[in-house]
PDB file of C-alpha atoms and ligand atoms in Angstrom:
ATOM      1  CA  MET A   1     -38.337  30.013   1.655  1.00 47.00           C
ATOM      2  CA  SER A   2     -39.473  33.156   3.443  1.00 57.00           C
ATOM      3  CA  LYS A   3     -37.385  34.251   6.397  1.00 70.00           C
ATOM      4  CA  ARG A   4     -39.652  36.985   7.586  1.00 81.00           C
ATOM      5  CA  PHE A   5     -40.920  34.993  10.584  1.00 88.00           C
ATOM      6  CA  ARG A   6     -37.736  33.275  11.696  1.00 83.00           C
ATOM      7  CA  GLY A   7     -36.801  34.094  15.285  1.00 83.00           C
ATOM      8  CA  LYS A   8     -39.958  36.075  16.036  1.00 93.00           C
ATOM      9  CA  PRO A   9     -42.013  34.825  18.973  1.00 95.00           C
ATOM     10  CA  CYS A  10     -44.956  32.561  18.123  1.00 96.00           C
ATOM     11  CA  ILE A  11     -48.050  34.748  18.476  1.00 96.00           C
ATOM     12  CA  TYR A  12     -50.173  31.807  19.632  1.00 97.00           C
ATOM     13  CA  CYS A  13     -48.120  30.810  22.693  1.00 96.00           C
ATOM     14  CA  LEU A  14     -45.571  33.690  23.004  1.00 95.00           C
ATOM     15  CA  THR A  15     -43.136  31.056  24.276  1.00 94.00           C
ATOM     16  CA  ASN A  16     -41.371  29.412  21.339  1.00 95.00           C
ATOM     17  CA  PRO A  17     -39.732  31.023  18.317  1.00 95.00           C
ATOM     18  CA  SER A  18     -41.584  30.916  15.016  1.00 94.00           C
ATOM     19  CA  THR A  19     -40.659  28.555  12.219  1.00 93.00           C
ATOM     20  CA  SER A  20     -39.344  30.331   9.111  1.00 91.00           C
ATOM     21  CA  THR A  21     -42.638  29.741   7.294  1.00 90.00           C
ATOM     22  CA  GLY A  22     -45.061  30.851  10.026  1.00 93.00           C
ATOM     23  CA  ASP A  23     -48.703  29.817   9.812  1.00 96.00           C
ATOM     24  CA  HIS A  24     -51.697  30.581   7.606  1.00 96.00           C
ATOM     25  CA  VAL A  25     -54.325  32.036   9.939  1.00 96.00           C
ATOM     26  CA  PHE A  26     -56.981  30.376   7.771  1.00 94.00           C
ATOM     27  CA  ALA A  27     -55.659  27.048   6.518  1.00 93.00           C
ATOM     28  CA  ARG A  28     -55.210  26.915   2.763  1.00 91.00           C
ATOM     29  CA  GLU A  29     -57.181  23.671   2.664  1.00 88.00           C
ATOM     30  CA  PHE A  30     -60.411  25.536   3.476  1.00 87.00           C
ATOM     31  CA  PHE A  31     -60.268  27.149   0.035  1.00 85.00           C
ATOM     32  CA  PRO A  32     -60.336  25.779  -3.494  1.00 81.00           C
ATOM     33  CA  GLU A  33     -56.885  25.808  -5.060  1.00 83.00           C
ATOM     34  CA  THR A  34     -57.745  28.873  -7.156  1.00 84.00           C
ATOM     35  CA  ALA A  35     -58.481  30.987  -4.071  1.00 82.00           C
ATOM     36  CA  ARG A  36     -55.390  30.451  -1.911  1.00 86.00           C
ATOM     37  CA  ALA A  37     -53.293  33.503  -2.780  1.00 84.00           C
ATOM     38  CA  ASP A  38     -52.557  36.221  -0.226  1.00 85.00           C
ATOM     39  CA  LEU A  39     -54.014  34.483   2.805  1.00 91.00           C
ATOM     40  CA  PRO A  40     -52.858  36.116   6.068  1.00 94.00           C
ATOM     41  CA  LYS A  41     -49.788  34.569   7.716  1.00 95.00           C
ATOM     42  CA  VAL A  42     -48.358  35.043  11.203  1.00 96.00           C
ATOM     43  CA  PRO A  43     -45.289  33.882  13.151  1.00 96.00           C
ATOM     44  CA  ALA A  44     -46.001  30.512  14.760  1.00 97.00           C
ATOM     45  CA  CYS A  45     -43.938  27.769  16.382  1.00 96.00           C
ATOM     46  CA  GLN A  46     -43.939  24.115  15.389  1.00 96.00           C
ATOM     47  CA  PRO A  47     -45.909  22.804  18.399  1.00 97.00           C
ATOM     48  CA  CYS A  48     -48.692  25.384  17.890  1.00 97.00           C
ATOM     49  CA  ASN A  49     -48.652  24.662  14.159  1.00 96.00           C
ATOM     50  CA  ASN A  50     -49.091  20.977  14.893  1.00 96.00           C
ATOM     51  CA  GLU A  51     -51.927  21.538  17.341  1.00 97.00           C
ATOM     52  CA  LYS A  52     -53.723  23.878  14.940  1.00 97.00           C
ATOM     53  CA  SER A  53     -53.173  21.475  12.015  1.00 95.00           C
ATOM     54  CA  ARG A  54     -54.917  18.692  13.910  1.00 94.00           C
ATOM     55  CA  LEU A  55     -57.986  20.904  14.305  1.00 94.00           C
ATOM     56  CA  GLU A  56     -57.819  21.997  10.661  1.00 93.00           C
ATOM     57  CA  HIS A  57     -57.503  18.417   9.476  1.00 89.00           C
ATOM     58  CA  TYR A  58     -60.830  17.600  11.114  1.00 87.00           C
ATOM     59  CA  LEU A  59     -62.606  20.838  10.241  1.00 88.00           C
ATOM     60  CA  THR A  60     -61.569  21.044   6.570  1.00 85.00           C
ATOM     61  CA  ALA A  61     -63.195  17.618   6.156  1.00 81.00           C
ATOM     62  CA  VAL A  62     -66.353  18.345   8.145  1.00 80.00           C
ATOM     63  CA  LEU A  63     -67.275  22.021   7.793  1.00 79.00           C
ATOM     64  CA  PRO A  64     -67.960  21.951   4.039  1.00 75.00           C
ATOM     65  CA  PHE A  65     -70.930  19.670   4.794  1.00 71.00           C
ATOM     66  CA  GLY A  66     -72.604  22.419   6.775  1.00 67.00           C
ATOM     67  CA  GLY A  67     -71.786  25.387   4.589  1.00 65.00           C
ATOM     68  CA  ARG A  68     -73.941  27.288   2.146  1.00 63.00           C
ATOM     69  CA  HIS A  69     -71.216  29.007   0.180  1.00 64.00           C
ATOM     70  CA  ALA A  70     -70.210  27.954  -3.340  1.00 65.00           C
ATOM     71  CA  ASP A  71     -66.681  27.243  -2.125  1.00 65.00           C
ATOM     72  CA  ALA A  72     -68.059  24.832   0.467  1.00 67.00           C
ATOM     73  CA  LEU A  73     -69.684  22.905  -2.350  1.00 67.00           C
ATOM     74  CA  ALA A  74     -66.540  22.977  -4.488  1.00 70.00           C
ATOM     75  CA  ASN A  75     -64.580  21.780  -1.487  1.00 68.00           C
ATOM     76  CA  LEU A  76     -67.099  19.058  -0.724  1.00 68.00           C
ATOM     77  CA  GLN A  77     -67.011  17.664  -4.234  1.00 68.00           C
ATOM     78  CA  GLY A  78     -63.353  18.172  -5.032  1.00 72.00           C
ATOM     79  CA  LEU A  79     -61.323  17.882  -1.879  1.00 70.00           C
ATOM     80  CA  VAL A  80     -63.277  16.287   0.953  1.00 72.00           C
ATOM     81  CA  PRO A  81     -63.515  12.764  -0.552  1.00 73.00           C
ATOM     82  CA  GLY A  82     -59.702  12.585  -0.696  1.00 76.00           C
ATOM     83  CA  ARG A  83     -59.390  13.797   2.884  1.00 73.00           C
ATOM     84  CA  LEU A  84     -61.901  11.262   4.127  1.00 72.00           C
ATOM     85  CA  ALA A  85     -60.258   8.467   2.163  1.00 73.00           C
ATOM     86  CA  LYS A  86     -57.040   9.242   4.043  1.00 73.00           C
ATOM     87  CA  ASN A  87     -58.796   9.313   7.384  1.00 72.00           C
ATOM     88  CA  ALA A  88     -60.785   6.128   7.816  1.00 72.00           C
ATOM     89  CA  LYS A  89     -61.627   6.829  11.459  1.00 73.00           C
ATOM     90  CA  LEU A  90     -63.188  10.196  10.690  1.00 72.00           C
ATOM     91  CA  HIS A  91     -64.997   8.698   7.715  1.00 69.00           C
ATOM     92  CA  ARG A  92     -66.575   6.019   9.950  1.00 72.00           C
ATOM     93  CA  GLU A  93     -67.448   8.598  12.594  1.00 71.00           C
ATOM     94  CA  LEU A  94     -69.310  10.697  10.052  1.00 68.00           C
ATOM     95  CA  ALA A  95     -71.015   7.758   8.344  1.00 66.00           C
ATOM     96  CA  HIS A  96     -72.345   6.353  11.643  1.00 65.00           C
ATOM     97  CA  GLY A  97     -73.632   9.648  12.914  1.00 65.00           C
ATOM     98  CA  ARG A  98     -75.325  10.701   9.737  1.00 61.00           C
ATOM     99  CA  GLY A  99     -79.007  11.439   9.996  1.00 60.00           C
ATOM    100  CA  LEU A 100     -81.775  13.478   8.519  1.00 56.00           C
ATOM    101  CA  THR A 101     -83.676  16.313  10.049  1.00 59.00           C
ATOM    102  CA  LEU A 102     -86.160  18.884   8.828  1.00 56.00           C
ATOM    103  CA  THR A 103     -84.904  22.417   8.781  1.00 60.00           C
ATOM    104  CA  GLU A 104     -86.811  25.557   8.058  1.00 60.00           C
ATOM    105  CA  GLU A 105     -85.215  27.068   4.974  1.00 60.00           C
ATOM    106  CA  ARG A 106     -87.613  29.971   5.124  1.00 64.00           C
ATOM    107  CA  PRO A 107     -90.894  30.444   7.009  1.00 68.00           C
ATOM    108  CA  GLY A 108     -93.251  27.639   6.035  1.00 67.00           C
ATOM    109  CA  LEU A 109     -90.727  25.643   4.047  1.00 64.00           C
ATOM    110  CA  ARG A 110     -89.148  22.734   5.848  1.00 62.00           C
ATOM    111  CA  VAL A 111     -86.735  20.618   3.880  1.00 58.00           C
ATOM    112  CA  PRO A 112     -84.912  17.392   4.792  1.00 59.00           C
ATOM    113  CA  THR A 113     -81.287  18.142   5.591  1.00 60.00           C
ATOM    114  CA  MET A 114     -78.444  15.776   6.296  1.00 58.00           C
ATOM    115  CA  THR A 115     -76.944  16.090   9.739  1.00 62.00           C
ATOM    116  CA  LEU A 116     -73.512  15.017  10.892  1.00 64.00           C
ATOM    117  CA  PRO A 117     -72.095  14.596  14.351  1.00 68.00           C
ATOM    118  CA  PHE A 118     -70.007  17.614  14.948  1.00 74.00           C
ATOM    119  CA  ASP A 119     -67.493  18.479  17.621  1.00 80.00           C
ATOM    120  CA  SER A 120     -68.041  22.189  18.071  1.00 82.00           C
ATOM    121  CA  ASP A 121     -65.293  22.357  20.732  1.00 88.00           C
ATOM    122  CA  ARG A 122     -62.768  21.756  17.987  1.00 91.00           C
ATOM    123  CA  LEU A 123     -64.268  24.576  15.917  1.00 90.00           C
ATOM    124  CA  HIS A 124     -64.111  26.898  18.929  1.00 91.00           C
ATOM    125  CA  GLN A 125     -60.484  25.949  19.575  1.00 95.00           C
ATOM    126  CA  LEU A 126     -59.540  26.662  15.974  1.00 96.00           C
ATOM    127  CA  VAL A 127     -61.390  29.974  15.988  1.00 95.00           C
ATOM    128  CA  GLY A 128     -59.429  30.891  19.126  1.00 96.00           C
ATOM    129  CA  PHE A 129     -56.205  30.455  17.142  1.00 97.00           C
ATOM    130  CA  VAL A 130     -57.710  32.420  14.244  1.00 97.00           C
ATOM    131  CA  ALA A 131     -58.673  35.339  16.473  1.00 97.00           C
ATOM    132  CA  LYS A 132     -55.117  35.545  17.832  1.00 97.00           C
ATOM    133  CA  GLY A 133     -53.835  35.435  14.269  1.00 97.00           C
ATOM    134  CA  LEU A 134     -56.114  38.240  13.109  1.00 97.00           C
ATOM    135  CA  LEU A 135     -55.204  40.417  16.094  1.00 96.00           C
ATOM    136  CA  TRP A 136     -51.564  40.163  15.153  1.00 96.00           C
ATOM    137  CA  HIS A 137     -52.074  40.365  11.390  1.00 96.00           C
ATOM    138  CA  HIS A 138     -54.173  43.534  11.487  1.00 96.00           C
ATOM    139  CA  TRP A 139     -53.054  45.348  14.609  1.00 96.00           C
ATOM    140  CA  ALA A 140     -49.689  43.772  15.527  1.00 95.00           C
ATOM    141  CA  VAL A 141     -51.146  42.828  18.910  1.00 96.00           C
ATOM    142  CA  ALA A 142     -50.440  39.559  20.753  1.00 95.00           C
ATOM    143  CA  LEU A 143     -52.461  38.382  23.747  1.00 96.00           C
ATOM    144  CA  GLN A 144     -50.313  38.361  26.890  1.00 95.00           C
ATOM    145  CA  PRO A 145     -50.575  35.771  29.691  1.00 94.00           C
ATOM    146  CA  HIS A 146     -53.090  37.898  31.623  1.00 96.00           C
ATOM    147  CA  HIS A 147     -55.375  38.031  28.565  1.00 97.00           C
ATOM    148  CA  ASP A 148     -57.748  35.379  27.326  1.00 96.00           C
ATOM    149  CA  LEU A 149     -60.417  34.910  24.723  1.00 95.00           C
ATOM    150  CA  LYS A 150     -63.918  33.471  24.539  1.00 93.00           C
ATOM    151  CA  VAL A 151     -65.579  31.999  21.481  1.00 91.00           C
ATOM    152  CA  VAL A 152     -69.313  31.598  21.073  1.00 86.00           C
ATOM    153  CA  SER A 153     -71.444  30.228  18.223  1.00 83.00           C
ATOM    154  CA  LEU A 154     -73.840  32.963  17.210  1.00 84.00           C
ATOM    155  CA  THR A 155     -77.355  31.840  16.489  1.00 76.00           C
ATOM    156  CA  LYS A 156     -79.855  34.290  15.072  1.00 70.00           C
ATOM    157  CA  PHE A 157     -80.646  35.266  18.655  1.00 68.00           C
ATOM    158  CA  GLY A 158     -77.053  35.713  19.782  1.00 74.00           C
ATOM    159  CA  GLU A 159     -76.231  37.659  16.682  1.00 78.00           C
ATOM    160  CA  GLU A 160     -78.346  40.595  17.770  1.00 77.00           C
ATOM    161  CA  SER A 161     -76.647  41.164  21.092  1.00 74.00           C
ATOM    162  CA  PHE A 162     -73.243  40.557  19.568  1.00 78.00           C
ATOM    163  CA  SER A 163     -73.781  43.064  16.772  1.00 80.00           C
ATOM    164  CA  ALA A 164     -74.447  45.673  19.447  1.00 80.00           C
ATOM    165  CA  PHE A 165     -70.936  44.982  20.851  1.00 78.00           C
ATOM    166  CA  LEU A 166     -69.358  45.353  17.443  1.00 81.00           C
ATOM    167  CA  GLY A 167     -71.075  48.694  17.061  1.00 80.00           C
ATOM    168  CA  LEU A 168     -69.553  50.169  20.232  1.00 80.00           C
ATOM    169  CA  ASN A 169     -66.823  52.787  20.129  1.00 84.00           C
ATOM    170  CA  ALA A 170     -63.689  51.379  18.581  1.00 89.00           C
ATOM    171  CA  LYS A 171     -60.127  52.477  18.191  1.00 92.00           C
ATOM    172  CA  GLN A 172     -59.783  50.601  14.890  1.00 94.00           C
ATOM    173  CA  ARG A 173     -62.033  48.458  12.764  1.00 95.00           C
ATOM    174  CA  VAL A 174     -61.366  45.856  10.128  1.00 95.00           C
ATOM    175  CA  ARG A 175     -63.631  44.009   7.751  1.00 94.00           C
ATOM    176  CA  SER A 176     -62.480  41.478   5.200  1.00 93.00           C
ATOM    177  CA  ASN A 177     -63.488  38.466   3.236  1.00 89.00           C
ATOM    178  CA  LEU A 178     -61.357  35.655   1.879  1.00 89.00           C
ATOM    179  CA  GLY A 179     -62.028  33.214  -0.932  1.00 83.00           C
ATOM    180  CA  ASN A 180     -64.963  35.227  -2.283  1.00 77.00           C
ATOM    181  CA  GLY A 181     -66.619  35.207   1.101  1.00 75.00           C
ATOM    182  CA  ALA A 182     -65.829  31.599   2.086  1.00 82.00           C
ATOM    183  CA  PHE A 183     -64.587  33.277   5.267  1.00 89.00           C
ATOM    184  CA  SER A 184     -65.667  36.764   6.143  1.00 91.00           C
ATOM    185  CA  TYR A 185     -64.865  38.596   9.322  1.00 94.00           C
ATOM    186  CA  GLU A 186     -65.045  41.899  11.050  1.00 94.00           C
ATOM    187  CA  GLY A 187     -63.265  43.124  14.107  1.00 95.00           C
ATOM    188  CA  ALA A 188     -63.348  46.132  16.387  1.00 95.00           C
ATOM    189  CA  GLN A 189     -60.512  47.062  18.699  1.00 95.00           C
ATOM    190  CA  GLY A 190     -61.639  48.488  22.021  1.00 92.00           C
ATOM    191  CA  THR A 191     -60.463  51.863  23.242  1.00 92.00           C
ATOM    192  CA  ASP A 192     -59.388  50.644  26.733  1.00 92.00           C
ATOM    193  CA  TYR A 193     -56.266  48.677  25.711  1.00 95.00           C
ATOM    194  CA  PRO A 194     -54.945  47.211  22.445  1.00 96.00           C
ATOM    195  CA  GLU A 195     -55.694  43.552  23.262  1.00 96.00           C
ATOM    196  CA  PHE A 196     -59.397  44.279  23.878  1.00 94.00           C
ATOM    197  CA  GLY A 197     -61.246  43.199  20.763  1.00 93.00           C
ATOM    198  CA  ILE A 198     -64.495  41.834  19.365  1.00 92.00           C
ATOM    199  CA  TRP A 199     -64.604  39.648  16.272  1.00 94.00           C
ATOM    200  CA  ARG A 200     -67.303  38.060  14.201  1.00 93.00           C
ATOM    201  CA  ILE A 201     -66.264  35.342  11.782  1.00 92.00           C
ATOM    202  CA  SER A 202     -68.588  33.755   9.258  1.00 88.00           C
ATOM    203  CA  ILE A 203     -67.604  30.467   7.626  1.00 85.00           C
ATOM    204  CA  TYR A 204     -68.961  29.336   4.276  1.00 79.00           C
ATOM    205  CA  GLY A 205     -71.823  31.789   4.477  1.00 75.00           C
ATOM    206  CA  GLY A 206     -73.131  30.421   7.793  1.00 74.00           C
ATOM    207  CA  LEU A 207     -73.189  26.853   9.032  1.00 71.00           C
ATOM    208  CA  LYS A 208     -75.911  24.488  10.001  1.00 65.00           C
ATOM    209  CA  LEU A 209     -74.481  22.713  12.999  1.00 59.00           C
ATOM    210  CA  SER A 210     -76.184  20.184  15.210  1.00 51.00           C
ATOM    211  CA  GLY A 211     -73.867  20.057  18.169  1.00 48.00           C
ATOM    212  CA  ASP A 212     -76.486  19.474  20.800  1.00 51.00           C
ATOM    213  CA  PRO A 213     -78.703  16.384  20.366  1.00 48.00           C
ATOM    214  CA  THR A 214     -81.469  17.943  22.487  1.00 51.00           C
ATOM    215  CA  ALA A 215     -81.627  20.966  20.198  1.00 51.00           C
ATOM    216  CA  PRO A 216     -81.277  19.106  16.927  1.00 44.00           C
ATOM    217  CA  MET A 217     -80.748  21.911  14.485  1.00 47.00           C
ATOM    218  CA  GLU A 218     -79.600  25.272  15.488  1.00 58.00           C
ATOM    219  CA  GLU A 219     -78.247  27.414  12.749  1.00 65.00           C
ATOM    220  CA  ALA A 220     -75.042  29.161  13.625  1.00 69.00           C
ATOM    221  CA  THR A 221     -74.773  32.260  11.500  1.00 71.00           C
ATOM    222  CA  ALA A 222     -71.254  33.042  12.659  1.00 85.00           C
ATOM    223  CA  LEU A 223     -68.780  32.792  15.521  1.00 89.00           C
ATOM    224  CA  GLY A 224     -68.243  35.613  17.943  1.00 91.00           C
ATOM    225  CA  ILE A 225     -64.967  36.130  19.790  1.00 94.00           C
ATOM    226  CA  ILE A 226     -63.970  38.513  22.516  1.00 93.00           C
ATOM    227  CA  THR A 227     -60.345  39.053  23.510  1.00 95.00           C
ATOM    228  CA  ALA A 228     -59.782  40.813  26.816  1.00 95.00           C
ATOM    229  CA  GLU A 229     -58.113  40.735  30.206  1.00 96.00           C
ATOM    230  CA  ARG A 230     -58.831  37.410  31.892  1.00 95.00           C
ATOM    231  CA  GLN A 231     -60.401  39.151  34.889  1.00 95.00           C
ATOM    232  CA  PHE A 232     -62.886  40.899  32.639  1.00 93.00           C
ATOM    233  CA  LEU A 233     -63.902  37.633  30.962  1.00 92.00           C
ATOM    234  CA  GLN A 234     -64.542  36.074  34.392  1.00 92.00           C
ATOM    235  CA  ARG A 235     -67.141  38.663  35.377  1.00 92.00           C
ATOM    236  CA  PRO A 236     -70.583  37.068  35.793  1.00 89.00           C
ATOM    237  CA  ASN A 237     -72.269  39.516  33.420  1.00 82.00           C
ATOM    238  CA  VAL A 238     -69.705  38.751  30.710  1.00 81.00           C
ATOM    239  CA  ILE A 239     -69.961  34.982  31.296  1.00 80.00           C
ATOM    240  CA  ALA A 240     -73.735  35.295  30.905  1.00 78.00           C
ATOM    241  CA  ILE A 241     -73.268  36.687  27.412  1.00 71.00           C
ATOM    242  CA  PHE A 242     -70.681  34.082  26.398  1.00 66.00           C
ATOM    243  CA  ARG A 243     -72.363  30.948  27.667  1.00 63.00           C
TER     244      ARG A 243
HETATM  245 ZN1   ZN B 301     -46.455  28.551  19.744  1.00 74.19          ZN
END
């Protein structure tokens, strides 16, 4: 068993000491068994591990339904049935909420697509953990109590303004993809202070999520995250961007 994390502070809460095994920033269960080597790991305590695992348990069962990537399909066929069999409540939830909608695959072509009820809050919470993990993994930076982060689902519209942020001056940049692109991400560290960062994370090649019943099918291309001083994130002009 690895001891490299034992005694280090948990980078998610900064309060408790890490377990000896730490935490996979991206849960292994998101990937087929052949694509689980060398996933990033960070120091994490047991309570944060447990909280993150609960989110991962839900999302590893649900997200493959919305993905376009080959690994999402492999996951859907190979692993999801077993997960749902073990979780009768989630299985019922998904079966009851299932519906069909027409989505525009490309201009002029609308195809029937299965929809599932989806709790995007849980995805945003998990992505918050992931952003903290990536900050530490790549730049050895942990968010302090006066920092915070915001997560937003990027639609085609949001993507444009967010890409402009990513293009701003940066102290360091990182770009990576895991599991042959099942997850891909890029990050830029701001020049003002080390904890200031912008991330864009794409899951399974982009997800079709119908979180809002009044806007039945909005395609989220990726998730955008900003990490910054809490005061900065509370500015009205910043809130307007991260609605
Ligand atoms: Zn913790």
